[in-house]
Amino acid sequence: MNEKETLFAEERKDKILQLLKDSEKVTVAQLCELFGISPVTARNDLRDLENENLLRRTHGGAIRMSNSAYELEPSKRDENTDQKKAIAAVAAEMVADGDTIIIDTGSTCMEFAKLLSGKRNLRVVTNDLKIALLLDSCEDITLYLIGGVMRKHYNCTVGNFGSEPFRHLVVDKAFMGANSLSASRGAMTPDVGQAEIKKTMLSVADKVIILCGSNKIGQNSFVTFAELSDIDTLVTDSGLRRKLQESLEERGIDVKIAP
């Protein structure tokens, strides 16, 4: 069996999405030659990806469904609220009294922050203004706000400007959001400035926890901010495909599934 034939199915699907990102369309014949698989397997892969709204099948192949740089407008980020609350609840259980933590920006991270009011003696570093205002009312939480350039309409700072002092911190855990995550490219965001500040956050944390809905897993965005080797734990929901979960776990990631 050659190397192409031993590719994990989930890795193969990630590579198909990357091909679509680069060329907008793929054919069954192309996939058979590239991966050393049968036409039936290629069509099954395309069918699975179509079922997740990641591509659209055509006669003899598939075309790209969406732009990898796409990002939901802030007004539309309240979708899947139950999913986000479930993920946040699992993540909150990972916070111990006395921890120093980073909280990334985003709607799932906001749901996570709402659950910290009962914790004692926390130090929280964040670049999200709404999260900072929320936690400011908690007497047992000391806040450190990361400076930078305000990202319009997203209530957060981005880029390296103003974040230099935080490079010298030692943080127990970083709780990070992601616009997408794949087995081949890691955790991603559509915005370059957002990626820069996320990388700063990761660089000072002993443990990195990604909070990401299953609907975002197996997809690609514009910029990778964390390789799989950077991630200690992924908290997601029960929609995660079992094979993809196993693929991530084989790479040393502790996958926690929210009920």
Tab-separated table of N, CA, C and O in Angstrom, residues 4-19 35 37 41 44-50 52 54-55 181-186 188 214 216-220 228 239-251:
chain	number	residue	atom	x	y	z
A	4	LYS	N	-0.101	7.403	-0.552
A	4	LYS	CA	-1.370	8.041	-0.869
A	4	LYS	C	-2.544	7.246	-0.318
A	4	LYS	O	-3.528	7.794	0.152
A	5	GLU	N	-2.435	5.924	-0.385
A	5	GLU	CA	-3.543	5.071	0.035
A	5	GLU	C	-3.718	5.053	1.541
A	5	GLU	O	-4.758	4.650	2.045
A	6	THR	N	-2.682	5.460	2.290
A	6	THR	CA	-2.755	5.414	3.747
A	6	THR	C	-3.233	6.726	4.358
A	6	THR	O	-3.315	6.852	5.565
A	7	LEU	N	-3.540	7.713	3.539
A	7	LEU	CA	-4.062	8.961	4.068
A	7	LEU	C	-5.362	8.717	4.833
A	7	LEU	O	-6.228	7.981	4.385
A	8	PHE	N	-5.466	9.324	5.989
A	8	PHE	CA	-6.725	9.249	6.713
A	8	PHE	C	-7.811	9.924	5.876
A	8	PHE	O	-7.576	10.912	5.195
A	9	ALA	N	-9.030	9.392	5.974
A	9	ALA	CA	-10.131	9.949	5.193
A	9	ALA	C	-10.340	11.430	5.508
A	9	ALA	O	-10.592	12.236	4.606
A	10	GLU	N	-10.225	11.799	6.789
A	10	GLU	CA	-10.448	13.189	7.154
A	10	GLU	C	-9.342	14.085	6.607
A	10	GLU	O	-9.601	15.216	6.186
A	11	GLU	N	-8.111	13.597	6.606
A	11	GLU	CA	-7.021	14.359	6.011
A	11	GLU	C	-7.265	14.551	4.522
A	11	GLU	O	-7.013	15.627	3.963
A	12	ARG	N	-7.752	13.492	3.888
A	12	ARG	CA	-8.034	13.561	2.454
A	12	ARG	C	-9.107	14.616	2.165
A	12	ARG	O	-8.987	15.399	1.211
A	13	LYS	N	-10.122	14.652	3.003
A	13	LYS	CA	-11.189	15.637	2.803
A	13	LYS	C	-10.666	17.059	3.007
A	13	LYS	O	-11.062	17.985	2.298
A	14	ASP	N	-9.783	17.224	3.990
A	14	ASP	CA	-9.175	18.544	4.189
A	14	ASP	C	-8.383	18.964	2.961
A	14	ASP	O	-8.400	20.137	2.552
A	15	LYS	N	-7.684	18.015	2.367
A	15	LYS	CA	-6.896	18.321	1.165
A	15	LYS	C	-7.806	18.650	-0.024
A	15	LYS	O	-7.462	19.493	-0.859
A	16	ILE	N	-8.961	18.001	-0.081
A	16	ILE	CA	-9.926	18.326	-1.137
A	16	ILE	C	-10.399	19.775	-0.992
A	16	ILE	O	-10.466	20.523	-1.971
A	17	LEU	N	-10.685	20.182	0.246
A	17	LEU	CA	-11.106	21.560	0.477
A	17	LEU	C	-10.002	22.544	0.125
A	17	LEU	O	-10.261	23.628	-0.398
A	18	GLN	N	-8.754	22.156	0.403
A	18	GLN	CA	-7.640	23.029	0.038
A	18	GLN	C	-7.504	23.139	-1.478
A	18	GLN	O	-7.222	24.226	-2.010
A	19	LEU	N	-7.725	22.034	-2.178
A	19	LEU	CA	-7.700	22.076	-3.643
A	19	LEU	C	-8.763	23.036	-4.173
A	19	LEU	O	-8.517	23.810	-5.106
A	35	PHE	N	-4.894	10.801	-4.893
A	35	PHE	CA	-4.903	10.058	-3.642
A	35	PHE	C	-4.777	8.548	-3.821
A	35	PHE	O	-4.677	7.808	-2.836
A	37	ILE	N	-7.165	6.526	-4.968
A	37	ILE	CA	-8.419	5.948	-4.474
A	37	ILE	C	-9.328	5.620	-5.648
A	37	ILE	O	-9.087	6.040	-6.781
A	41	THR	N	-14.855	5.868	-3.810
A	41	THR	CA	-14.362	6.550	-2.611
A	41	THR	C	-14.328	8.054	-2.814
A	41	THR	O	-14.712	8.825	-1.924
A	44	ASN	N	-17.796	9.392	-2.594
A	44	ASN	CA	-18.253	9.357	-1.200
A	44	ASN	C	-17.691	10.534	-0.406
A	44	ASN	O	-18.392	11.150	0.407
A	45	ASP	N	-16.401	10.834	-0.648
A	45	ASP	CA	-15.786	11.983	0.019
A	45	ASP	C	-16.511	13.269	-0.341
A	45	ASP	O	-16.814	14.099	0.520
A	46	LEU	N	-16.800	13.447	-1.624
A	46	LEU	CA	-17.480	14.652	-2.076
A	46	LEU	C	-18.898	14.735	-1.523
A	46	LEU	O	-19.369	15.810	-1.146
A	47	ARG	N	-19.562	13.595	-1.445
A	47	ARG	CA	-20.918	13.559	-0.889
A	47	ARG	C	-20.902	13.980	0.580
A	47	ARG	O	-21.729	14.774	1.029
A	48	ASP	N	-19.931	13.452	1.354
A	48	ASP	CA	-19.829	13.797	2.774
A	48	ASP	C	-19.582	15.289	2.961
A	48	ASP	O	-20.184	15.928	3.839
A	49	LEU	N	-18.706	15.848	2.141
A	49	LEU	CA	-18.395	17.271	2.250
A	49	LEU	C	-19.581	18.139	1.828
A	49	LEU	O	-19.816	19.204	2.408
A	50	GLU	N	-20.334	17.677	0.839
A	50	GLU	CA	-21.525	18.414	0.421
A	50	GLU	C	-22.565	18.413	1.534
A	50	GLU	O	-23.256	19.414	1.767
A	52	GLU	N	-22.069	18.619	4.531
A	52	GLU	CA	-21.660	19.607	5.533
A	52	GLU	C	-21.639	21.029	4.952
A	52	GLU	O	-21.123	21.954	5.582
A	54	LEU	N	-19.870	22.220	2.577
A	54	LEU	CA	-18.509	22.687	2.344
A	54	LEU	C	-18.165	22.759	0.860
A	54	LEU	O	-17.166	23.371	0.487
A	55	LEU	N	-18.978	22.128	0.009
A	55	LEU	CA	-18.794	22.202	-1.435
A	55	LEU	C	-20.109	21.849	-2.106
A	55	LEU	O	-21.062	21.444	-1.433
A	181	LEU	N	-11.188	25.107	11.788
A	181	LEU	CA	-10.112	24.232	12.250
A	181	LEU	C	-10.095	22.993	11.365
A	181	LEU	O	-11.149	22.422	11.079
A	182	SER	N	-8.909	22.600	10.915
A	182	SER	CA	-8.803	21.394	10.100
A	182	SER	C	-7.602	20.567	10.545
A	182	SER	O	-6.678	21.078	11.186
A	183	ALA	N	-7.636	19.278	10.196
A	183	ALA	CA	-6.563	18.368	10.582
A	183	ALA	C	-5.260	18.689	9.877
A	183	ALA	O	-4.188	18.331	10.353
A	184	SER	N	-5.334	19.371	8.751
A	184	SER	CA	-4.111	19.657	7.996
A	184	SER	C	-3.554	21.050	8.237
A	184	SER	O	-2.351	21.271	8.102
A	185	ARG	N	-4.417	22.014	8.639
A	185	ARG	CA	-3.964	23.412	8.722
A	185	ARG	C	-4.098	24.031	10.101
A	185	ARG	O	-3.674	25.159	10.327
A	186	GLY	N	-4.687	23.322	11.057
A	186	GLY	CA	-4.798	23.851	12.404
A	186	GLY	C	-5.967	24.804	12.575
A	186	GLY	O	-6.958	24.734	11.856
A	188	MET	N	-7.756	28.510	12.486
A	188	MET	CA	-7.630	29.613	11.530
A	188	MET	C	-8.616	30.736	11.800
A	188	MET	O	-9.619	30.558	12.479
A	214	SER	N	-18.654	22.353	15.979
A	214	SER	CA	-18.349	21.305	14.995
A	214	SER	C	-18.618	21.764	13.573
A	214	SER	O	-18.018	21.250	12.626
A	216	LYS	N	-17.639	24.358	12.252
A	216	LYS	CA	-16.451	25.061	11.765
A	216	LYS	C	-15.260	24.118	11.563
A	216	LYS	O	-14.216	24.543	11.050
A	217	ILE	N	-15.404	22.874	11.982
A	217	ILE	CA	-14.285	21.933	11.935
A	217	ILE	C	-14.298	21.183	10.608
A	217	ILE	O	-15.323	20.694	10.159
A	218	GLY	N	-13.120	21.126	9.977
A	218	GLY	CA	-13.018	20.563	8.642
A	218	GLY	C	-13.060	21.632	7.575
A	218	GLY	O	-13.004	21.327	6.385
A	219	GLN	N	-13.152	22.904	7.999
A	219	GLN	CA	-13.161	24.017	7.065
A	219	GLN	C	-11.837	24.774	7.128
A	219	GLN	O	-11.024	24.552	8.024
A	220	ASN	N	-11.633	25.684	6.178
A	220	ASN	CA	-10.431	26.505	6.139
A	220	ASN	C	-10.792	27.971	6.167
A	220	ASN	O	-11.843	28.379	5.662
A	228	LEU	N	-1.745	22.330	14.888
A	228	LEU	CA	-2.322	21.318	15.779
A	228	LEU	C	-1.399	21.028	16.954
A	228	LEU	O	-1.851	20.756	18.068
A	239	GLY	N	-21.681	17.297	17.216
A	239	GLY	CA	-21.739	17.167	15.767
A	239	GLY	C	-20.418	16.805	15.127
A	239	GLY	O	-20.360	16.550	13.921
A	240	LEU	N	-19.341	16.751	15.899
A	240	LEU	CA	-18.022	16.421	15.348
A	240	LEU	C	-18.007	14.991	14.819
A	240	LEU	O	-18.412	14.052	15.513
A	241	ARG	N	-17.528	14.816	13.570
A	241	ARG	CA	-17.434	13.482	12.991
A	241	ARG	C	-16.444	12.632	13.786
A	241	ARG	O	-15.367	13.086	14.166
A	242	ARG	N	-16.815	11.383	14.029
A	242	ARG	CA	-16.006	10.498	14.866
A	242	ARG	C	-14.603	10.303	14.290
A	242	ARG	O	-13.611	10.331	15.022
A	243	LYS	N	-14.508	10.128	12.969
A	243	LYS	CA	-13.205	9.901	12.360
A	243	LYS	C	-12.305	11.118	12.507
A	243	LYS	O	-11.096	10.982	12.708
A	244	LEU	N	-12.892	12.304	12.411
A	244	LEU	CA	-12.098	13.512	12.586
A	244	LEU	C	-11.663	13.654	14.039
A	244	LEU	O	-10.520	14.050	14.322
A	245	GLN	N	-12.536	13.306	14.970
A	245	GLN	CA	-12.156	13.323	16.382
A	245	GLN	C	-10.960	12.401	16.629
A	245	GLN	O	-9.988	12.772	17.305
A	246	GLU	N	-11.026	11.203	16.073
A	246	GLU	CA	-9.925	10.256	16.253
A	246	GLU	C	-8.633	10.774	15.628
A	246	GLU	O	-7.547	10.610	16.192
A	247	SER	N	-8.756	11.422	14.473
A	247	SER	CA	-7.579	11.974	13.808
A	247	SER	C	-6.922	13.053	14.667
A	247	SER	O	-5.692	13.110	14.790
A	248	LEU	N	-7.729	13.905	15.295
A	248	LEU	CA	-7.200	14.955	16.155
A	248	LEU	C	-6.580	14.368	17.424
A	248	LEU	O	-5.517	14.811	17.874
A	249	GLU	N	-7.237	13.361	17.970
A	249	GLU	CA	-6.714	12.725	19.189
A	249	GLU	C	-5.397	12.020	18.928
A	249	GLU	O	-4.499	11.997	19.798
A	250	GLU	N	-5.253	11.446	17.744
A	250	GLU	CA	-3.990	10.797	17.390
A	250	GLU	C	-2.831	11.785	17.321
A	250	GLU	O	-1.670	11.410	17.419
A	251	ARG	N	-3.156	13.048	17.163
A	251	ARG	CA	-2.137	14.107	17.129
A	251	ARG	C	-1.900	14.715	18.510
A	251	ARG	O	-1.231	15.743	18.643
